[in-house]
PDB file of C-alpha atoms in Angstrom:
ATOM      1  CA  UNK A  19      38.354 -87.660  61.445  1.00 82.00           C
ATOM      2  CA  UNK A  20      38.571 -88.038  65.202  1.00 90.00           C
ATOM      3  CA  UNK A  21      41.138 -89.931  67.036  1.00 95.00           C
ATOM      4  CA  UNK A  22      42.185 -90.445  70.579  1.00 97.00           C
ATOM      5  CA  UNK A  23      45.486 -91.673  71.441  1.00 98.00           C
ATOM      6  CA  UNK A  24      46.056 -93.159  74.970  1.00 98.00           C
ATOM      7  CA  UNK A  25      49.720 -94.513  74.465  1.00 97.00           C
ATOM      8  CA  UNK A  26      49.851 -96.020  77.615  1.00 97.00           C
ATOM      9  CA  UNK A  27      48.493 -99.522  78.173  1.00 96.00           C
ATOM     10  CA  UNK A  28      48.839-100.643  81.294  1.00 97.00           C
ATOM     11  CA  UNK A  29      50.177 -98.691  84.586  1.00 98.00           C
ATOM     12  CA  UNK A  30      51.028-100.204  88.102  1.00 98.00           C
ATOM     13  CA  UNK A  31      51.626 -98.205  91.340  1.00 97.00           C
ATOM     14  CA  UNK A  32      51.761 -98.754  94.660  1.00 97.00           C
ATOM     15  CA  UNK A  33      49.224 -97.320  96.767  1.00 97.00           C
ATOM     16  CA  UNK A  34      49.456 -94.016  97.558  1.00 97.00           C
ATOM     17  CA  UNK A  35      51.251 -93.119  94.613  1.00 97.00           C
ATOM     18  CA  UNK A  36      50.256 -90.274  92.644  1.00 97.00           C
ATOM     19  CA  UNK A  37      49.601 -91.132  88.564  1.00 98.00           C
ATOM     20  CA  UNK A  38      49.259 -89.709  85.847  1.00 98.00           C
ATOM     21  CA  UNK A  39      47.070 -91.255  82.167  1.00 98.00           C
ATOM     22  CA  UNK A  40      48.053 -89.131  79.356  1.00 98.00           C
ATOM     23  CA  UNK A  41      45.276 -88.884  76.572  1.00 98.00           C
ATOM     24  CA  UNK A  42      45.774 -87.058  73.256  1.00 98.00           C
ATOM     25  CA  UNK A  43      43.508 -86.151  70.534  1.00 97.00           C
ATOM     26  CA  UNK A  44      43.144 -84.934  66.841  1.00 96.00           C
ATOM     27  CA  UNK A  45      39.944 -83.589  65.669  1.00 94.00           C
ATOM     28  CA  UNK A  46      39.253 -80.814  63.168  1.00 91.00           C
ATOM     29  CA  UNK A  47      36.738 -79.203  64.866  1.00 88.00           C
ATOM     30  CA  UNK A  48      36.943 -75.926  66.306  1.00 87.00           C
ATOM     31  CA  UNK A  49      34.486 -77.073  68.950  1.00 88.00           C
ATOM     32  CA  UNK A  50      34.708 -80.001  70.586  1.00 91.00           C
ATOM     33  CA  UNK A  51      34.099 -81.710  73.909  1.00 92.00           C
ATOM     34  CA  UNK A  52      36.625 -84.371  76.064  1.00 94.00           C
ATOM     35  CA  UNK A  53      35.629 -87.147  78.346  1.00 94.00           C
ATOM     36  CA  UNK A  54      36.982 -89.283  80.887  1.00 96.00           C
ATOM     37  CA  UNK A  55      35.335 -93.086  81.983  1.00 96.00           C
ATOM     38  CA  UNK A  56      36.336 -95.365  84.067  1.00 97.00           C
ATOM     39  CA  UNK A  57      35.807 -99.158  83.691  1.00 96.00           C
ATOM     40  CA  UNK A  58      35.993-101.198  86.631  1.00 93.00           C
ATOM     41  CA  UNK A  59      35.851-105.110  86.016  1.00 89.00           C
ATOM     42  CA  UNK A  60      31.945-105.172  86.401  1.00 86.00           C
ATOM     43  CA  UNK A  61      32.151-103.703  82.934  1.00 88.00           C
ATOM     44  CA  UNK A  62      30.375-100.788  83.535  1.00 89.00           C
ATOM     45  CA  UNK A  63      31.688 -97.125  82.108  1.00 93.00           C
ATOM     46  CA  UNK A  64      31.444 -94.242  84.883  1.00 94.00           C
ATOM     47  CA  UNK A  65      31.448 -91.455  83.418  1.00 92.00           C
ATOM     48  CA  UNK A  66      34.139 -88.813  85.244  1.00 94.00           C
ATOM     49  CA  UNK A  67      34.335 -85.723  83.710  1.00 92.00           C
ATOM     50  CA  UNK A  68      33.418 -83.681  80.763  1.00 90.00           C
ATOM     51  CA  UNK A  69      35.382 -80.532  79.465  1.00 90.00           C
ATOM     52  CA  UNK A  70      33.919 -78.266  76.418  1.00 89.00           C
ATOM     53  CA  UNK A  71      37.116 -77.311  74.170  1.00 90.00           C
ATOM     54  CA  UNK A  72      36.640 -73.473  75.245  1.00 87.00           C
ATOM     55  CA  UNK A  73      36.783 -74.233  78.962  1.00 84.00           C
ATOM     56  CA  UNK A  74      40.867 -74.586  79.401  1.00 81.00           C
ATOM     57  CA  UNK A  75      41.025 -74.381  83.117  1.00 81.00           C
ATOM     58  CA  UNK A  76      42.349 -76.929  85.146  1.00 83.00           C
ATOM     59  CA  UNK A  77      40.156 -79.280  87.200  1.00 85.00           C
ATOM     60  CA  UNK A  78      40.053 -80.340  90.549  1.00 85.00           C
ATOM     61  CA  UNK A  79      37.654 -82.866  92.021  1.00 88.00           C
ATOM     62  CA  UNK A  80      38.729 -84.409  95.480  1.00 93.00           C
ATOM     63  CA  UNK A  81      42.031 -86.766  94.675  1.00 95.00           C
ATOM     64  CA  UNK A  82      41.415 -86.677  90.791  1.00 95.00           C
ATOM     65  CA  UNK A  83      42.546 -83.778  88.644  1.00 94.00           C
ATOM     66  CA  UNK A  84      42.870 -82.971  84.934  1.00 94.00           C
ATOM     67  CA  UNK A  85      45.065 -80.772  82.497  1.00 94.00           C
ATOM     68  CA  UNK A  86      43.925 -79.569  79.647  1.00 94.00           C
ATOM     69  CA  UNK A  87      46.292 -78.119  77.119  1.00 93.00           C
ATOM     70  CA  UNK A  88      44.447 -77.496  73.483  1.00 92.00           C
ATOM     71  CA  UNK A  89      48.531 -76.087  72.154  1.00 93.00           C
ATOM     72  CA  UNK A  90      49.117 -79.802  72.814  1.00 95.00           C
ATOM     73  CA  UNK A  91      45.836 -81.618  72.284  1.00 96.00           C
ATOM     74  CA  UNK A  92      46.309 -83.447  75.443  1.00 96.00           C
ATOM     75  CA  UNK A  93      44.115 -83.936  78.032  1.00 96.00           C
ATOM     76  CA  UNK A  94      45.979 -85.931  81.075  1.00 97.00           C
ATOM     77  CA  UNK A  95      44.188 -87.502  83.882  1.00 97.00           C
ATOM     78  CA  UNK A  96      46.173 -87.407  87.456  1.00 97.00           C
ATOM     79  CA  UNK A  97      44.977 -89.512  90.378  1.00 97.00           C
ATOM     80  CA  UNK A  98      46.585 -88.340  93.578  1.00 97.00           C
ATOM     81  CA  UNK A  99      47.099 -91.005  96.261  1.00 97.00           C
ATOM     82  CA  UNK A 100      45.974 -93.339  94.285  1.00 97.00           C
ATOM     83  CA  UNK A 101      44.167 -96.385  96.233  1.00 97.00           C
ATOM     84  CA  UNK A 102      42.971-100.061  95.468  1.00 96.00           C
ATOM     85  CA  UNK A 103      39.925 -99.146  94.228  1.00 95.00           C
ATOM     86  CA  UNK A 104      41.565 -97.238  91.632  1.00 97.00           C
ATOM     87  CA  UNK A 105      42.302 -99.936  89.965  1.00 97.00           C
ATOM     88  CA  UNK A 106      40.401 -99.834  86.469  1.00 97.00           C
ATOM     89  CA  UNK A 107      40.326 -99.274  83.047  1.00 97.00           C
ATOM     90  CA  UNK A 108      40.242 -95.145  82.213  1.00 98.00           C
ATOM     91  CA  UNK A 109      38.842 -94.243  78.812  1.00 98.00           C
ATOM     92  CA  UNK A 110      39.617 -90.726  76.657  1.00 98.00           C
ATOM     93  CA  UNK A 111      36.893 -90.114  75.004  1.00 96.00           C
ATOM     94  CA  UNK A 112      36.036 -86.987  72.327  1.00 94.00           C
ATOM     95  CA  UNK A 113      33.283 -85.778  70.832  1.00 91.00           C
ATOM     96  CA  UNK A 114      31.710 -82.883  68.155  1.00 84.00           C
ATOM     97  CA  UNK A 115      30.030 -80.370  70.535  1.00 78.00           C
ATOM     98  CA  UNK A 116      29.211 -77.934  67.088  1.00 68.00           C
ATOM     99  CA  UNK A 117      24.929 -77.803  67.037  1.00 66.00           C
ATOM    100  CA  UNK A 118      23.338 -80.785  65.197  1.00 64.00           C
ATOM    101  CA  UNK A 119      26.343 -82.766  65.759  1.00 66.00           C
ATOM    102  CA  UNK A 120      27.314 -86.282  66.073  1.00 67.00           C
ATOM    103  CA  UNK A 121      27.529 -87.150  69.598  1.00 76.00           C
ATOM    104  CA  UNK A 122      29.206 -90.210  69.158  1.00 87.00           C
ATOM    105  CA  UNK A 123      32.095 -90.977  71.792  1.00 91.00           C
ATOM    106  CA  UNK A 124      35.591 -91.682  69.932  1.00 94.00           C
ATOM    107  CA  UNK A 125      37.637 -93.353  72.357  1.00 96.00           C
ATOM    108  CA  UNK A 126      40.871 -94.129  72.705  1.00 97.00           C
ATOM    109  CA  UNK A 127      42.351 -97.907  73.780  1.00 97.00           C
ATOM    110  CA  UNK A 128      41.892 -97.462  77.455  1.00 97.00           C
ATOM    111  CA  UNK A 129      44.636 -97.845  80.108  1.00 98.00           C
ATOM    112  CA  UNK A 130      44.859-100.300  82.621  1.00 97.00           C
ATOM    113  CA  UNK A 131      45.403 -99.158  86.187  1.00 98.00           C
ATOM    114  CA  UNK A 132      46.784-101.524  88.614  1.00 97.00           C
ATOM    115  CA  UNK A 133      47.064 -99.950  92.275  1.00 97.00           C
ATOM    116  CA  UNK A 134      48.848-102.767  94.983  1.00 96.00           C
ATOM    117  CA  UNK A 135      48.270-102.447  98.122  1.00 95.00           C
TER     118      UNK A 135
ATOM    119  CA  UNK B  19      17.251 -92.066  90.540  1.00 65.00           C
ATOM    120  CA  UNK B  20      17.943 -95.864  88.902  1.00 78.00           C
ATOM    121  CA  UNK B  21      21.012 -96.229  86.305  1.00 92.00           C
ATOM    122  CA  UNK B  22      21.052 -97.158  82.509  1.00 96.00           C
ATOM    123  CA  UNK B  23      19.390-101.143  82.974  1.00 96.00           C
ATOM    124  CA  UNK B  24      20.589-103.432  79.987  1.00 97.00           C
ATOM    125  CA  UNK B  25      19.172-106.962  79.941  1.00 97.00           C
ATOM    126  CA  UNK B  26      19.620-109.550  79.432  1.00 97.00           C
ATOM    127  CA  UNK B  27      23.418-109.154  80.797  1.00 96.00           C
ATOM    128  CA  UNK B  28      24.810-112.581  79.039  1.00 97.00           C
ATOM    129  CA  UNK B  29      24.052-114.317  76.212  1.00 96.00           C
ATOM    130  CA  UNK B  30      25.214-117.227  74.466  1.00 98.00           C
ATOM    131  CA  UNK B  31      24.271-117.767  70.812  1.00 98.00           C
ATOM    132  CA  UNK B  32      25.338-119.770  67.786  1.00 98.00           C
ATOM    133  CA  UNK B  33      26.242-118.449  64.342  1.00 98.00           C
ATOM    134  CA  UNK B  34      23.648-117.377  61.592  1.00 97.00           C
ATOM    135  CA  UNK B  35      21.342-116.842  64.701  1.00 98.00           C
ATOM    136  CA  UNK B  36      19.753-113.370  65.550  1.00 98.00           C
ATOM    137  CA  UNK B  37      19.388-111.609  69.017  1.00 98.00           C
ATOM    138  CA  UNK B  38      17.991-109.070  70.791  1.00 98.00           C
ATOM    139  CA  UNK B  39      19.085-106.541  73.279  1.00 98.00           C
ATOM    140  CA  UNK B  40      17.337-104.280  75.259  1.00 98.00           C
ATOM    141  CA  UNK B  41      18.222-100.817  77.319  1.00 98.00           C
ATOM    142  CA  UNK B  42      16.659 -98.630  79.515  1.00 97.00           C
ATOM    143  CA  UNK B  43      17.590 -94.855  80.026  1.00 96.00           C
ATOM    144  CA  UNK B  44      17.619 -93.020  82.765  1.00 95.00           C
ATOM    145  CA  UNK B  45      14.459 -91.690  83.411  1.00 94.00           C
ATOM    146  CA  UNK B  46      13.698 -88.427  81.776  1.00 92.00           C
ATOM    147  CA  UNK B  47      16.858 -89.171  79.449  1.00 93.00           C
ATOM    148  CA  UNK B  48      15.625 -89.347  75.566  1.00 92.00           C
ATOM    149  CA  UNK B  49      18.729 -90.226  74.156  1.00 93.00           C
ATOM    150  CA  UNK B  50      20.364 -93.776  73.764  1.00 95.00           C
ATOM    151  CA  UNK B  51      23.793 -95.013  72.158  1.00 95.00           C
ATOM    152  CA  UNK B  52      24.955 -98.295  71.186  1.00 97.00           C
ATOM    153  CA  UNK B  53      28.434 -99.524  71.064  1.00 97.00           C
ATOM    154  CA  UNK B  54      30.731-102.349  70.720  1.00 98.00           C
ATOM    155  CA  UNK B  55      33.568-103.403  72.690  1.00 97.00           C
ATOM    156  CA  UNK B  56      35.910-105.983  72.190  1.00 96.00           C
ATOM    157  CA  UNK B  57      39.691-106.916  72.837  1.00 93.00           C
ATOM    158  CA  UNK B  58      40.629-105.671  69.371  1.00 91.00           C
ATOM    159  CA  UNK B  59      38.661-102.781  67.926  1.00 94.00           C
ATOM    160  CA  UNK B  60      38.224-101.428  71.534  1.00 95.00           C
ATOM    161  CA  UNK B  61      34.779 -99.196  72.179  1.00 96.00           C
ATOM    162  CA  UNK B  62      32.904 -98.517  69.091  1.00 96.00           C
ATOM    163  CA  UNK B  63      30.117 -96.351  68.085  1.00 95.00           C
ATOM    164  CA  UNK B  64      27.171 -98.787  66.637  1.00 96.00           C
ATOM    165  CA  UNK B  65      24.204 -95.937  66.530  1.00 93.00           C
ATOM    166  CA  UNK B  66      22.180 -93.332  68.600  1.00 93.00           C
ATOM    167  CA  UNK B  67      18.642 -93.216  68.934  1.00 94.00           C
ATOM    168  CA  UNK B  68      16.367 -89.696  70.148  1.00 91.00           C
ATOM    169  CA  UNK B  69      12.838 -89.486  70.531  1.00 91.00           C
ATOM    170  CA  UNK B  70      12.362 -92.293  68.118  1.00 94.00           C
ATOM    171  CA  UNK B  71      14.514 -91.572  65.487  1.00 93.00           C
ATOM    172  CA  UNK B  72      17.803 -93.102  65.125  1.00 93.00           C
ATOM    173  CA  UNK B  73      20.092 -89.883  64.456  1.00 89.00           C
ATOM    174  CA  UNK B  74      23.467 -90.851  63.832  1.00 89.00           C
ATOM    175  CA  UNK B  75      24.725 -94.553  62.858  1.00 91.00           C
ATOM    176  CA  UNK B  76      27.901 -95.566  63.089  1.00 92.00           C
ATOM    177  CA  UNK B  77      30.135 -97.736  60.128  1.00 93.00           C
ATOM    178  CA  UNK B  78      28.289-101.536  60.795  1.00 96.00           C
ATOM    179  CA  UNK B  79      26.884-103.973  58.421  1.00 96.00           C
ATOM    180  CA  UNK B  80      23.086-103.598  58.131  1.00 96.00           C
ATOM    181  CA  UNK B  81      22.754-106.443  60.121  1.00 97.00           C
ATOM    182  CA  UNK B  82      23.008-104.264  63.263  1.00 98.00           C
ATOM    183  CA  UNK B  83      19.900-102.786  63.463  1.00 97.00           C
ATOM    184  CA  UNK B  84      18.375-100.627  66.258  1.00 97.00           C
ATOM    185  CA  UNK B  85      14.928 -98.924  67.520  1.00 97.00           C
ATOM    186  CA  UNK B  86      13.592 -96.924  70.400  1.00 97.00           C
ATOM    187  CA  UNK B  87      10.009 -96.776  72.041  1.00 97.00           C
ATOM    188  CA  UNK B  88       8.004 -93.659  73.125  1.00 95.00           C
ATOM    189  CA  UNK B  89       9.294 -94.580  77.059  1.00 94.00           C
ATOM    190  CA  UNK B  90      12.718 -93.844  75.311  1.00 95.00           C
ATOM    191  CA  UNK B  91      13.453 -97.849  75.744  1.00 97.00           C
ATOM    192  CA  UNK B  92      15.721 -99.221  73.094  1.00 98.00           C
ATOM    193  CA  UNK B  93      16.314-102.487  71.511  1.00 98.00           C
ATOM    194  CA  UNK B  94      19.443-103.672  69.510  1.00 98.00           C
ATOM    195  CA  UNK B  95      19.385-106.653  66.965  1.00 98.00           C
ATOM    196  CA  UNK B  96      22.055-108.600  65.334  1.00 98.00           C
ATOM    197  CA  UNK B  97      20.979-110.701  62.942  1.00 95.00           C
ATOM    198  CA  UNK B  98      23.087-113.687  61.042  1.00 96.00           C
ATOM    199  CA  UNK B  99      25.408-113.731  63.471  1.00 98.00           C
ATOM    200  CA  UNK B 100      28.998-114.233  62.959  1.00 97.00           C
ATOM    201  CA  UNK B 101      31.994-115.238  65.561  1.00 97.00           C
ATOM    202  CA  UNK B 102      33.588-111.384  65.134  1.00 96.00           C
ATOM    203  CA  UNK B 103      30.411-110.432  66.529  1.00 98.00           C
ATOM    204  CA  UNK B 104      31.025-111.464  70.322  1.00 98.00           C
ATOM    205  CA  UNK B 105      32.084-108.317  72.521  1.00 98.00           C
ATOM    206  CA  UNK B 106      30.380-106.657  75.251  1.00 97.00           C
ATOM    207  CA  UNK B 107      27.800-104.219  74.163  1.00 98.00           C
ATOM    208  CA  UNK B 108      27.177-101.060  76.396  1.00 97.00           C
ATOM    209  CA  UNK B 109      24.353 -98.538  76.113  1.00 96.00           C
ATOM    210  CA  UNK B 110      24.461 -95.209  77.002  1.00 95.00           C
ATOM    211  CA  UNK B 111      21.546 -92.525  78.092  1.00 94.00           C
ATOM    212  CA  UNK B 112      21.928 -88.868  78.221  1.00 90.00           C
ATOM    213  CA  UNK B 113      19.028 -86.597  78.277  1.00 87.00           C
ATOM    214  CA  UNK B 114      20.420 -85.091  74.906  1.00 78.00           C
ATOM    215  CA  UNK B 115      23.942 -85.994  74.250  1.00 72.00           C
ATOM    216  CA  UNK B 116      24.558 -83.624  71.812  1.00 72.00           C
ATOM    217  CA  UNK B 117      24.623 -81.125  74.910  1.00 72.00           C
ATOM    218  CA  UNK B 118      24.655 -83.372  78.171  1.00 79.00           C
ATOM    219  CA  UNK B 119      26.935 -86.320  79.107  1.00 84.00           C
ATOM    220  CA  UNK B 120      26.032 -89.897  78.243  1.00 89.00           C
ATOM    221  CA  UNK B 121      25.991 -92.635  81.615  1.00 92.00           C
ATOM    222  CA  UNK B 122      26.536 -96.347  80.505  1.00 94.00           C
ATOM    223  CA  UNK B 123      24.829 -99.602  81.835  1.00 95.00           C
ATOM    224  CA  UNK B 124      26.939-102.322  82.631  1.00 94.00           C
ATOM    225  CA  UNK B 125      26.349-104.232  79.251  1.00 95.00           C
ATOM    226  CA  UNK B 126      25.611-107.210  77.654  1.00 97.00           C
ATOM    227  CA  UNK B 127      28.347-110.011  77.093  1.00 97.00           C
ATOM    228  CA  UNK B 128      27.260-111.770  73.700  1.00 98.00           C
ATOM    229  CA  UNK B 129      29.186-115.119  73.294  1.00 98.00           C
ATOM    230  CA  UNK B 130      28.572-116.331  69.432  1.00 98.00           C
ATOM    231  CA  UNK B 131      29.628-119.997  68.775  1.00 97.00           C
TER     232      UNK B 131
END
């Protein structure tokens, strides 16, 4: 079975502070794929970024960035500067990625980002 | 290009009652997933439809039930309803999401009294 771990619940910085959500997963399959949402309070998920289980490089996009490290089954979210509008909920999500799969999202409990001005 | 619509966006209903929810994709996008969310089970998968044909279901009483039209529009119905059944439901379009990424619309906050 899948499972996605976010241990962290709720996070505060001050602006401009850089942060870090840590996400960790357990699946048995070989292939697999890994998501990042975002939940701001109008409920709505935005989708972020999707990374296929072979694909182990490091990604960059403006002031967000993620690590992924399959040795540790983590996949860890940094914002950079963060800024008010930051402020959200950020979902780890997983899914099969194996042909005729179940696409279903697993996701994990979500963390709460606070950013103060 | 317009975002995943879900309507209507609250609803207020009373136990034992059924409802209906509705969701349009993205246009071109033939897939569409259901889930749950609430305070204590957090985001779960209810079902996915493609083309017409539900393809994978997740583990909910047969009183969620589910369709999808040939314009890839999808309806959700609870019947009976029960109190547990309040949470904010969210539907999701990809144009395949076995292979692409699924984009959410901004839900439907069910109230059951």
């Amino acid at each position: 079975a899948q499972k996605v771990t976010q241990a962290q619940t709720e996070i505060s910085v001050v602006e401009k502070e850089d942060v870090t959500l840590d996400c960790v997963y357990e699946t048995r399959d070989t292939t697999y794929y890994l998501f990042w949402y975002k939940q701001p309070p109008s409920g709505e998920l935005v989708f972020l970024i999707r990374r296929n289980s072979f694909d182990e490089q490091n990604e960059i996009s403006g002031r967000y960035s993620w690590n992924f490290q399959k040795s540790t089954s983590s996949f860890n979210f940094t914002i950079t500067a963060s800024q008010v509008v930051d402020s959200a909920v950020y979902f780890c999500a997983l899914s099969e990625a194996k042909r005729g799969a179940n696409s279903k999202l697993t996701f994990g409990k979500g963390i709460t980002l606070s950013v103060r001005p | 290009k317009a975002g995943v619509t879900q309507t209507p966006r609250y609803l207020i209903k009373t136990r034992g009652q059924q409802v209906t929810l509705s969701c349009s994709p993205i246009s071109g996008h033939r897939s569409v997933s259901w889930y749950q969310q609430t305070p204590g089970q957090g985001l779960q998968f209810l079902f996915e439809y493609f083309s017409e044909t539900q393809r994978n279901k997740g583990n909910f009483p047969g009183r969620f039930s589910g369709r999808q039209f040939s314009n890839s529009r999808s309806e959700m119905n609870v019947s009976t309803l029960e109190l547990g059944d309040s949470a904010l439901y969210l539907c999701a379009s990809s144009r395949d999401s076995q292979k692409y990424e699924q984009y959410f619309g901004p839900g439907t906050r069910l109230t059951v009294t």
